[in-house]
Amino acid sequence: MKKLLLLLTVFLSLQTAFAQNDKETLQRERQRLQQELKEIQDNYNKVKGQQKATLGQLNMLQNKMQLQNRYIGNINNEIKLLNDDIYLSNVELTRLQRQVDTLKSEYARSVVYSYKNNSTYDYLNFIFSANNFNDALRRVAYLKSYRAYNESKVKTIKETQAMMEQRKQQLLAKTNQKQSALQNQKVQLNELEGQKKEKDQVVAKLKSQVSDLSKQIATKKKRDNQLRNQITAVIRREIEKAKEEERKRIAAAKAAEAAKPKASPNTSNNASTNTASTTTTAAPKAAPARKEAIPLNEGELRLANSFERSKGGLPWPVDNGFVSIPFGVSKVDNLMMDNPGLTISTQASGVTVKAVYDGEVSAVSNTGEGMMVMIRHGRYFTVYSNLSSASVSRGDVVKTGQAIGRAATADDGTGGQVDFMLMVGQNNVNPRPWLR
């Protein structure tokens, strides 16, 4: 029985420790979500009062709803943990109550026995009826230990009752926490409902602005097509340049090999004999090299690998910007747009645009709808377009955070806008997971 109680206590302690870790993880996640919700609300407040609805407003509301759903999910997980804690606390209280009942029953029997044999005559009779002096001493020691045993029972009962009271207070606190979490859940669900209504209003506005919206989308499609053609030409040029450098390197290596003095015939024969007499061991096969779309030299390979390791930690190309049009397909009513990168809006045009990582400027050109800067990071390229001006030139080596230009006016005429693309070779990838 004691072993079972001990195992149950250890199990409950471990469960409590794991639950505490889960709670701390949930708390950290909740704080992060609250911060993200605050940031997106601050950005939304800047454009909320505009007469015309924009795709940026819609995207921010959609992002906010996604965060809100995750926040509600976090609260649901907290409630589940609290339910588990409450259940385990009730199990512990039941165990402690049984333990107290058992201790009280044992103590009651001891008290009854002591009462029946508590007279001085019985006490002395028990001692003097001993066979010898040593036996009498043993009987005295027994009576003392029996009294100490009863006293320890009382102490154990009091300690267990104190522990029960402590567990009851903890259970009450957890019950209150659960009630608070349920109330918060209700508030956040109402908030989500309000966000849905606000999103529906923005969608309705956008539908009423279909003509203006289609013009904005047409302008962006035209700019994206021009940009795509220029990027393709730049990458093709970079590939040819890299291949030419690789051909020169191979030719130089062959020339250097040919220039080495040839070994004498005897040396060759000796070398052949030694080679033949030596037991050959097959060298382990090297891992297949990554097939590169663009040949990379050693420095470019290091830069590409360093860039790759920075995924999720790259700085934003502008300060205080927000994604107004996400990567990929966006749809409003019957209008559809496939964005090859991120369209980042700023509060005003003319804000500084910065390189997100070290690299070399591959191209600076006018797309017809603004300036474009393309930076190479080994096998990766970052493209910054819809700039009103560029402050770098082709061939410049830039550092992370270095200013490369300024944002032009947004397509809808509100604030500034930068189109940011990330490419691996000639393939577009979603830049958002790469940014902080």
Tab-separated table of C-alpha atoms in Angstrom:
chain	number	residue	atom	x	y	z
A	1	MET	CA	0.000	0.000	0.000
A	2	LYS	CA	2.822	2.396	0.956
A	3	LYS	CA	4.657	1.635	-2.296
A	4	LEU	CA	1.490	2.339	-4.289
A	5	LEU	CA	0.998	5.657	-2.510
A	6	LEU	CA	4.654	6.558	-3.101
A	7	LEU	CA	4.391	5.761	-6.823
A	8	LEU	CA	1.193	7.803	-7.080
A	9	THR	CA	2.900	10.749	-5.366
A	10	VAL	CA	5.899	10.563	-7.719
A	11	PHE	CA	3.579	10.335	-10.744
A	12	LEU	CA	1.577	13.356	-9.619
A	13	SER	CA	4.792	15.318	-8.989
A	14	LEU	CA	6.083	14.534	-12.482
A	15	GLN	CA	2.732	15.469	-14.021
A	16	THR	CA	2.845	18.781	-12.164
A	17	ALA	CA	6.397	19.478	-13.402
A	18	PHE	CA	5.478	18.713	-17.031
A	19	ALA	CA	2.327	20.818	-16.747
A	20	GLN	CA	4.387	23.723	-15.388
A	21	ASN	CA	6.725	23.552	-18.405
A	22	ASP	CA	3.731	23.488	-20.754
A	23	LYS	CA	2.233	26.492	-18.974
A	24	GLU	CA	5.447	28.485	-19.331
A	25	THR	CA	5.610	27.616	-23.050
A	26	LEU	CA	1.983	28.698	-23.516
A	27	GLN	CA	2.648	31.909	-21.599
A	28	ARG	CA	5.624	32.796	-23.820
A	29	GLU	CA	3.597	32.023	-26.959
A	30	ARG	CA	0.679	34.111	-25.675
A	31	GLN	CA	2.939	37.100	-25.026
A	32	ARG	CA	4.400	36.823	-28.532
A	33	LEU	CA	0.928	36.590	-30.103
A	34	GLN	CA	-0.265	39.595	-28.099
A	35	GLN	CA	2.730	41.593	-29.330
A	36	GLU	CA	2.089	40.591	-32.957
A	37	LEU	CA	-1.610	41.446	-32.622
A	38	LYS	CA	-0.698	44.852	-31.194
A	39	GLU	CA	1.750	45.568	-34.019
A	40	ILE	CA	-0.718	44.608	-36.740
A	41	GLN	CA	-3.476	46.635	-35.041
A	42	ASP	CA	-1.167	49.676	-34.864
A	43	ASN	CA	-0.437	49.344	-38.588
A	44	TYR	CA	-4.109	48.864	-39.383
A	45	ASN	CA	-5.084	51.958	-37.386
A	46	LYS	CA	-2.822	54.025	-39.660
A	47	VAL	CA	-4.847	53.109	-42.757
A	48	LYS	CA	-8.234	52.370	-41.198
A	49	GLY	CA	-9.640	55.867	-41.706
A	50	GLN	CA	-8.952	56.007	-45.436
A	51	GLN	CA	-11.982	56.541	-47.641
A	52	LYS	CA	-11.000	53.776	-50.023
A	53	ALA	CA	-10.461	50.207	-48.903
A	54	THR	CA	-7.191	48.626	-50.010
A	55	LEU	CA	-5.797	45.158	-50.480
A	56	GLY	CA	-3.389	46.045	-47.681
A	57	GLN	CA	-6.273	46.554	-45.255
A	58	LEU	CA	-7.792	43.229	-46.269
A	59	ASN	CA	-4.487	41.398	-45.893
A	60	MET	CA	-3.875	42.918	-42.456
A	61	LEU	CA	-7.340	41.890	-41.278
A	62	GLN	CA	-6.800	38.360	-42.596
A	63	ASN	CA	-3.433	38.166	-40.809
A	64	LYS	CA	-5.029	39.523	-37.648
A	65	MET	CA	-7.755	36.873	-37.794
A	66	GLN	CA	-5.142	34.132	-38.213
A	67	LEU	CA	-3.268	35.437	-35.160
A	68	GLN	CA	-6.547	35.739	-33.239
A	69	ASN	CA	-7.388	32.097	-33.987
A	70	ARG	CA	-3.947	31.050	-32.744
A	71	TYR	CA	-4.466	33.161	-29.623
A	72	ILE	CA	-7.808	31.450	-28.956
A	73	GLY	CA	-6.135	28.077	-29.539
A	74	ASN	CA	-3.527	29.052	-26.940
A	75	ILE	CA	-6.293	29.829	-24.424
A	76	ASN	CA	-7.991	26.496	-25.202
A	77	ASN	CA	-4.713	24.690	-24.482
A	78	GLU	CA	-4.416	26.582	-21.195
A	79	ILE	CA	-7.945	25.512	-20.217
A	80	LYS	CA	-7.087	21.895	-21.054
A	81	LEU	CA	-3.986	22.059	-18.835
A	82	LEU	CA	-6.012	23.595	-16.007
A	83	ASN	CA	-8.630	20.838	-16.337
A	84	ASP	CA	-5.834	18.263	-16.065
A	85	ASP	CA	-4.433	20.075	-13.007
A	86	ILE	CA	-7.852	20.216	-11.354
A	87	TYR	CA	-8.415	16.501	-11.987
A	88	LEU	CA	-4.993	15.581	-10.566
A	89	SER	CA	-5.550	17.857	-7.559
A	90	ASN	CA	-8.846	16.098	-6.825
A	91	VAL	CA	-7.102	12.719	-7.102
A	92	GLU	CA	-4.425	13.939	-4.680
A	93	LEU	CA	-7.038	15.246	-2.228
A	94	THR	CA	-8.885	11.910	-2.315
A	95	ARG	CA	-5.613	10.092	-1.621
A	96	LEU	CA	-4.755	12.398	1.279
A	97	GLN	CA	-8.255	12.052	2.752
A	98	ARG	CA	-7.959	8.254	2.689
A	99	GLN	CA	-4.540	8.527	4.297
A	100	VAL	CA	-5.940	10.739	7.078
A	101	ASP	CA	-8.872	8.366	7.630
A	102	THR	CA	-6.477	5.402	7.926
A	103	LEU	CA	-4.194	7.280	10.331
A	104	LYS	CA	-7.136	8.372	12.476
A	105	SER	CA	-8.490	4.818	12.631
A	106	GLU	CA	-5.099	3.448	13.684
A	107	TYR	CA	-4.670	6.207	16.238
A	108	ALA	CA	-8.167	5.599	17.642
A	109	ARG	CA	-7.358	1.925	18.212
A	110	SER	CA	-4.137	2.923	19.949
A	111	VAL	CA	-5.966	5.396	22.184
A	112	VAL	CA	-8.572	2.779	23.163
A	113	TYR	CA	-5.822	0.286	23.949
A	114	SER	CA	-3.920	2.868	25.977
A	115	TYR	CA	-7.068	3.860	27.859
A	116	LYS	CA	-7.785	0.269	28.821
A	117	ASN	CA	-4.231	-0.243	30.042
A	118	ASN	CA	-3.496	3.208	31.381
A	119	SER	CA	-3.669	2.540	35.146
A	120	THR	CA	-0.456	2.761	37.168
A	121	TYR	CA	-1.083	-0.769	38.444
A	122	ASP	CA	-1.228	-2.203	34.916
A	123	TYR	CA	1.867	-0.226	33.938
A	124	LEU	CA	3.885	-1.485	36.907
A	125	ASN	CA	2.460	-4.986	36.648
A	126	PHE	CA	3.616	-5.154	33.012
A	127	ILE	CA	7.151	-4.159	34.034
A	128	PHE	CA	7.497	-6.225	37.229
A	129	SER	CA	6.105	-9.344	35.615
A	130	ALA	CA	9.296	-9.517	33.584
A	131	ASN	CA	11.415	-12.656	33.961
A	132	ASN	CA	14.578	-10.681	34.716
A	133	PHE	CA	16.005	-7.176	34.902
A	134	ASN	CA	16.955	-7.025	31.207
A	135	ASP	CA	13.453	-8.082	30.216
A	136	ALA	CA	12.060	-5.314	32.447
A	137	LEU	CA	14.276	-2.744	30.689
A	138	ARG	CA	13.051	-3.970	27.331
A	139	ARG	CA	9.430	-3.579	28.512
A	140	VAL	CA	10.102	0.000	29.665
A	141	ALA	CA	11.672	0.774	26.259
A	142	TYR	CA	8.659	-0.761	24.526
A	143	LEU	CA	6.218	1.402	26.487
A	144	LYS	CA	8.247	4.517	25.640
A	145	SER	CA	8.376	3.612	21.948
A	146	TYR	CA	4.634	2.899	21.968
A	147	ARG	CA	3.978	6.340	23.423
A	148	ALA	CA	6.327	7.924	20.835
A	149	TYR	CA	4.536	5.970	18.097
A	150	ASN	CA	1.187	7.445	19.155
A	151	GLU	CA	2.694	10.932	19.248
A	152	SER	CA	4.119	10.455	15.731
A	153	LYS	CA	0.670	9.374	14.538
A	154	VAL	CA	-0.776	12.652	15.802
A	155	LYS	CA	2.023	14.607	14.116
A	156	THR	CA	1.508	12.744	10.810
A	157	ILE	CA	-2.249	13.373	10.929
A	158	LYS	CA	-1.680	17.104	11.488
A	159	GLU	CA	0.908	17.304	8.685
A	160	THR	CA	-1.370	15.444	6.261
A	161	GLN	CA	-4.292	17.693	7.152
A	162	ALA	CA	-2.085	20.757	6.569
A	163	MET	CA	-1.077	19.321	3.184
A	164	MET	CA	-4.750	18.776	2.348
A	165	GLU	CA	-5.506	22.398	3.190
A	166	GLN	CA	-2.634	23.511	0.955
A	167	ARG	CA	-3.932	21.337	-1.913
A	168	LYS	CA	-7.428	22.761	-1.425
A	169	GLN	CA	-6.056	26.296	-1.745
A	170	GLN	CA	-4.169	25.296	-4.898
A	171	LEU	CA	-7.319	23.685	-6.292
A	172	LEU	CA	-9.285	26.857	-5.579
A	173	ALA	CA	-6.606	28.962	-7.320
A	174	LYS	CA	-6.642	26.678	-10.383
A	175	THR	CA	-10.438	26.771	-10.498
A	176	ASN	CA	-10.302	30.581	-10.439
A	177	GLN	CA	-7.647	30.541	-13.182
A	178	LYS	CA	-9.898	28.334	-15.280
A	179	GLN	CA	-12.825	30.728	-14.808
A	180	SER	CA	-10.584	33.630	-15.825
A	181	ALA	CA	-9.361	31.708	-18.905
A	182	LEU	CA	-12.954	30.869	-19.889
A	183	GLN	CA	-13.878	34.544	-19.567
A	184	ASN	CA	-10.866	35.537	-21.682
A	185	GLN	CA	-11.840	32.902	-24.253
A	186	LYS	CA	-15.309	34.444	-24.500
A	187	VAL	CA	-13.835	37.943	-24.954
A	188	GLN	CA	-11.423	36.775	-27.665
A	189	LEU	CA	-14.171	34.891	-29.530
A	190	ASN	CA	-16.230	38.094	-29.550
A	191	GLU	CA	-13.159	39.957	-30.812
A	192	LEU	CA	-12.767	37.415	-33.619
A	193	GLU	CA	-16.423	37.854	-34.549
A	194	GLY	CA	-15.878	41.610	-34.740
A	195	GLN	CA	-12.835	41.099	-36.963
A	196	LYS	CA	-14.887	38.911	-39.317
A	197	LYS	CA	-17.518	41.646	-39.640
A	198	GLU	CA	-14.836	44.270	-40.253
A	199	LYS	CA	-13.242	42.068	-42.912
A	200	ASP	CA	-16.632	41.596	-44.604
A	201	GLN	CA	-17.051	45.377	-44.685
A	202	VAL	CA	-13.628	45.842	-46.315
A	203	VAL	CA	-14.408	43.108	-48.863
A	204	ALA	CA	-17.727	44.821	-49.651
A	205	LYS	CA	-15.901	48.131	-50.140
A	206	LEU	CA	-13.331	46.486	-52.383
A	207	LYS	CA	-16.102	44.963	-54.482
A	208	SER	CA	-17.608	48.424	-54.920
A	209	GLN	CA	-14.174	49.644	-56.044
A	210	VAL	CA	-13.676	46.876	-58.581
A	211	SER	CA	-12.815	49.342	-61.335
A	212	ASP	CA	-10.043	51.052	-59.330
A	213	LEU	CA	-8.871	47.734	-57.950
A	214	SER	CA	-8.604	46.153	-61.386
A	215	LYS	CA	-6.483	49.127	-62.508
A	216	GLN	CA	-4.164	48.652	-59.511
A	217	ILE	CA	-3.857	44.937	-60.247
A	218	ALA	CA	-3.246	45.613	-63.947
A	219	THR	CA	-0.517	48.132	-63.042
A	220	LYS	CA	1.138	45.620	-60.737
A	221	LYS	CA	0.870	42.793	-63.282
A	222	LYS	CA	2.500	44.993	-65.908
A	223	ARG	CA	5.294	45.930	-63.520
A	224	ASP	CA	5.749	42.293	-62.456
A	225	ASN	CA	6.010	41.138	-66.091
A	226	GLN	CA	8.586	43.817	-66.908
A	227	LEU	CA	10.449	42.935	-63.748
A	228	ARG	CA	10.348	39.215	-64.513
A	229	ASN	CA	11.852	39.793	-67.979
A	230	GLN	CA	14.633	41.924	-66.534
A	231	ILE	CA	15.352	39.427	-63.758
A	232	THR	CA	15.487	36.552	-66.249
A	233	ALA	CA	17.984	38.487	-68.362
A	234	VAL	CA	20.129	39.333	-65.326
A	235	ILE	CA	20.184	35.747	-64.052
A	236	ARG	CA	20.986	34.448	-67.536
A	237	ARG	CA	23.871	36.904	-67.675
A	238	GLU	CA	25.065	35.827	-64.210
A	239	ILE	CA	24.943	32.172	-65.254
A	240	GLU	CA	26.968	32.841	-68.408
A	241	LYS	CA	29.438	34.922	-66.430
A	242	ALA	CA	29.848	32.162	-63.834
A	243	LYS	CA	30.241	29.500	-66.528
A	244	GLU	CA	32.878	31.583	-68.318
A	245	GLU	CA	34.795	32.028	-65.056
A	246	GLU	CA	34.551	28.281	-64.441
A	247	ARG	CA	35.872	27.539	-67.957
A	248	LYS	CA	38.801	29.904	-67.376
A	249	ARG	CA	39.540	28.287	-64.023
A	250	ILE	CA	39.542	24.793	-65.536
A	251	ALA	CA	41.723	25.932	-68.460
A	252	ALA	CA	44.195	27.572	-66.077
A	253	ALA	CA	44.322	24.424	-63.945
A	254	LYS	CA	45.009	22.270	-67.020
A	255	ALA	CA	47.727	24.647	-68.206
A	256	ALA	CA	49.355	24.573	-64.780
A	257	GLU	CA	49.223	20.773	-64.775
A	258	ALA	CA	50.756	20.586	-68.246
A	259	ALA	CA	53.560	22.946	-67.214
A	260	LYS	CA	54.718	20.601	-64.455
A	261	PRO	CA	57.959	18.631	-65.310
A	262	LYS	CA	57.208	15.077	-66.427
A	263	ALA	CA	58.581	12.198	-64.329
A	264	SER	CA	61.394	10.009	-65.793
A	265	PRO	CA	60.471	6.577	-67.239
A	266	ASN	CA	62.253	4.759	-64.372
A	267	THR	CA	60.335	6.760	-61.837
A	268	SER	CA	57.141	5.968	-63.669
A	269	ASN	CA	57.949	2.247	-63.738
A	270	ASN	CA	58.837	2.243	-60.046
A	271	ALA	CA	55.659	4.083	-59.268
A	272	SER	CA	53.681	1.556	-61.322
A	273	THR	CA	55.372	-1.361	-59.526
A	274	ASN	CA	54.704	0.157	-56.138
A	275	THR	CA	51.130	0.823	-57.076
A	276	ALA	CA	50.637	-2.738	-58.303
A	277	SER	CA	52.193	-4.282	-55.190
A	278	THR	CA	50.128	-2.179	-52.829
A	279	THR	CA	46.772	-3.523	-51.759
A	280	THR	CA	44.224	-1.024	-52.979
A	281	THR	CA	41.392	0.103	-50.736
A	282	ALA	CA	38.358	1.735	-52.271
A	283	ALA	CA	38.018	5.307	-51.070
A	284	PRO	CA	34.699	6.107	-49.446
A	285	LYS	CA	32.271	7.757	-51.802
A	286	ALA	CA	31.788	11.454	-51.148
A	287	ALA	CA	28.277	12.773	-50.723
A	288	PRO	CA	26.884	13.958	-54.052
A	289	ALA	CA	27.477	17.673	-54.498
A	290	ARG	CA	24.450	19.938	-54.654
A	291	LYS	CA	23.580	20.676	-58.261
A	292	GLU	CA	23.821	24.434	-58.634
A	293	ALA	CA	21.802	26.397	-61.188
A	294	ILE	CA	24.675	28.884	-61.182
A	295	PRO	CA	28.284	27.673	-60.827
A	296	LEU	CA	29.659	28.997	-57.518
A	297	ASN	CA	33.233	29.655	-56.515
A	298	GLU	CA	34.379	29.025	-52.945
A	299	GLY	CA	33.504	32.514	-51.671
A	300	GLU	CA	30.074	32.493	-53.317
A	301	LEU	CA	29.335	29.072	-51.851
A	302	ARG	CA	30.216	30.298	-48.349
A	303	LEU	CA	27.992	33.352	-48.817
A	304	ALA	CA	25.081	31.226	-50.080
A	305	ASN	CA	25.356	28.811	-47.148
A	306	SER	CA	25.574	31.712	-44.692
A	307	PHE	CA	22.468	33.299	-46.252
A	308	GLU	CA	20.642	29.971	-46.014
A	309	ARG	CA	21.480	29.626	-42.317
A	310	SER	CA	19.965	33.075	-41.725
A	311	LYS	CA	16.478	31.923	-42.728
A	312	GLY	CA	13.962	33.369	-40.295
A	313	GLY	CA	16.436	36.003	-39.113
A	314	LEU	CA	16.782	38.370	-42.079
A	315	PRO	CA	15.884	42.014	-41.353
A	316	TRP	CA	13.003	43.669	-43.182
A	317	PRO	CA	13.974	45.810	-46.184
A	318	VAL	CA	12.130	48.798	-44.627
A	319	ASP	CA	11.500	49.990	-41.081
A	320	ASN	CA	7.896	49.937	-39.832
A	321	GLY	CA	6.478	48.300	-42.949
A	322	PHE	CA	3.717	45.731	-43.251
A	323	VAL	CA	2.760	43.174	-45.898
A	324	SER	CA	-0.093	44.638	-47.932
A	325	ILE	CA	-0.141	41.903	-50.594
A	326	PRO	CA	1.227	38.471	-49.609
A	327	PHE	CA	3.219	36.065	-51.731
A	328	GLY	CA	1.183	33.919	-54.112
A	329	VAL	CA	-2.435	34.107	-55.188
A	330	SER	CA	-4.778	36.750	-53.732
A	331	LYS	CA	-8.441	36.937	-54.720
A	332	VAL	CA	-11.124	39.583	-54.240
A	333	ASP	CA	-14.471	38.908	-55.877
A	334	ASN	CA	-13.552	37.763	-59.420
A	335	LEU	CA	-10.196	39.570	-59.428
A	336	MET	CA	-7.142	37.391	-58.952
A	337	MET	CA	-3.489	38.295	-58.584
A	338	ASP	CA	-0.381	36.118	-58.297
A	339	ASN	CA	2.289	38.050	-56.406
A	340	PRO	CA	5.870	36.815	-57.086
A	341	GLY	CA	7.075	38.322	-53.811
A	342	LEU	CA	5.872	40.449	-50.914
A	343	THR	CA	4.347	43.869	-51.445
A	344	ILE	CA	5.377	45.866	-48.379
A	345	SER	CA	3.568	49.111	-47.607
A	346	THR	CA	4.993	51.996	-45.604
A	347	GLN	CA	3.299	54.982	-43.999
A	348	ALA	CA	4.939	57.381	-46.465
A	349	SER	CA	6.813	57.224	-49.749
A	350	GLY	CA	10.531	57.991	-49.767
A	351	VAL	CA	11.451	55.790	-46.802
A	352	THR	CA	14.863	54.116	-46.938
A	353	VAL	CA	15.051	50.635	-48.451
A	354	LYS	CA	17.886	48.446	-47.134
A	355	ALA	CA	19.696	45.279	-48.195
A	356	VAL	CA	18.581	42.299	-46.118
A	357	TYR	CA	21.996	40.582	-46.360
A	358	ASP	CA	25.559	40.941	-47.587
A	359	GLY	CA	25.948	40.549	-51.340
A	360	GLU	CA	26.912	42.052	-54.674
A	361	VAL	CA	24.613	44.248	-56.750
A	362	SER	CA	23.827	42.327	-59.951
A	363	ALA	CA	21.590	44.951	-61.553
A	364	VAL	CA	20.128	48.420	-61.136
A	365	SER	CA	17.545	49.363	-63.739
A	366	ASN	CA	14.383	51.301	-64.503
A	367	THR	CA	11.395	49.003	-64.933
A	368	GLY	CA	9.252	51.762	-66.411
A	369	GLU	CA	7.268	51.892	-63.158
A	370	GLY	CA	10.194	52.710	-60.877
A	371	MET	CA	13.720	51.550	-60.110
A	372	MET	CA	14.807	47.987	-59.371
A	373	VAL	CA	17.862	46.775	-57.441
A	374	MET	CA	18.904	43.121	-57.607
A	375	ILE	CA	21.481	41.735	-55.160
A	376	ARG	CA	23.181	38.358	-55.436
A	377	HIS	CA	23.974	36.241	-52.380
A	378	GLY	CA	25.659	33.219	-53.968
A	379	ARG	CA	22.841	31.052	-55.326
A	380	TYR	CA	20.236	33.433	-53.859
A	381	PHE	CA	18.967	36.743	-55.224
A	382	THR	CA	16.950	39.455	-53.486
A	383	VAL	CA	15.049	41.958	-55.633
A	384	TYR	CA	13.818	45.360	-54.450
A	385	SER	CA	11.491	47.095	-56.923
A	386	ASN	CA	9.053	50.009	-57.061
A	387	LEU	CA	11.825	52.298	-55.818
A	388	SER	CA	11.719	56.029	-56.496
A	389	SER	CA	15.538	56.072	-56.571
A	390	ALA	CA	18.546	53.779	-56.174
A	391	SER	CA	21.714	54.636	-54.244
A	392	VAL	CA	23.898	51.730	-55.435
A	393	SER	CA	25.351	50.654	-58.773
A	394	ARG	CA	25.944	47.341	-60.471
A	395	GLY	CA	29.017	45.605	-59.055
A	396	ASP	CA	28.812	47.324	-55.650
A	397	VAL	CA	29.385	45.110	-52.626
A	398	VAL	CA	26.724	45.850	-50.014
A	399	LYS	CA	26.346	44.943	-46.356
A	400	THR	CA	23.298	43.932	-44.329
A	401	GLY	CA	21.190	46.988	-43.544
A	402	GLN	CA	22.927	49.228	-46.087
A	403	ALA	CA	20.646	51.758	-47.823
A	404	ILE	CA	20.116	50.873	-51.486
A	405	GLY	CA	17.248	53.210	-52.436
A	406	ARG	CA	13.940	54.785	-51.463
A	407	ALA	CA	10.351	53.513	-51.638
A	408	ALA	CA	8.068	54.916	-54.338
A	409	THR	CA	4.397	55.831	-53.915
A	410	ALA	CA	1.979	52.914	-53.513
A	411	ASP	CA	-0.259	51.843	-56.408
A	412	ASP	CA	-3.355	53.044	-54.536
A	413	GLY	CA	-1.741	56.420	-53.831
A	414	THR	CA	-1.631	55.916	-50.050
A	415	GLY	CA	1.842	55.917	-48.514
A	416	GLY	CA	4.853	54.100	-49.910
A	417	GLN	CA	5.320	50.639	-51.357
A	418	VAL	CA	8.191	48.239	-52.071
A	419	ASP	CA	7.994	44.925	-53.903
A	420	PHE	CA	10.449	42.474	-52.338
A	421	MET	CA	11.331	39.182	-54.023
A	422	LEU	CA	13.564	36.267	-53.078
A	423	MET	CA	14.866	33.814	-55.661
A	424	VAL	CA	16.864	30.602	-55.527
A	425	GLY	CA	18.484	30.533	-58.929
A	426	GLN	CA	15.587	31.288	-61.256
A	427	ASN	CA	12.823	30.130	-58.893
A	428	ASN	CA	10.695	32.457	-56.770
A	429	VAL	CA	10.195	31.499	-53.124
A	430	ASN	CA	8.046	33.042	-50.406
A	431	PRO	CA	10.244	35.621	-48.643
A	432	ARG	CA	8.079	35.846	-45.501
A	433	PRO	CA	9.516	32.794	-43.678
A	434	TRP	CA	13.013	34.198	-44.249
A	435	LEU	CA	12.305	37.515	-42.514
A	436	ARG	CA	12.250	38.069	-38.764
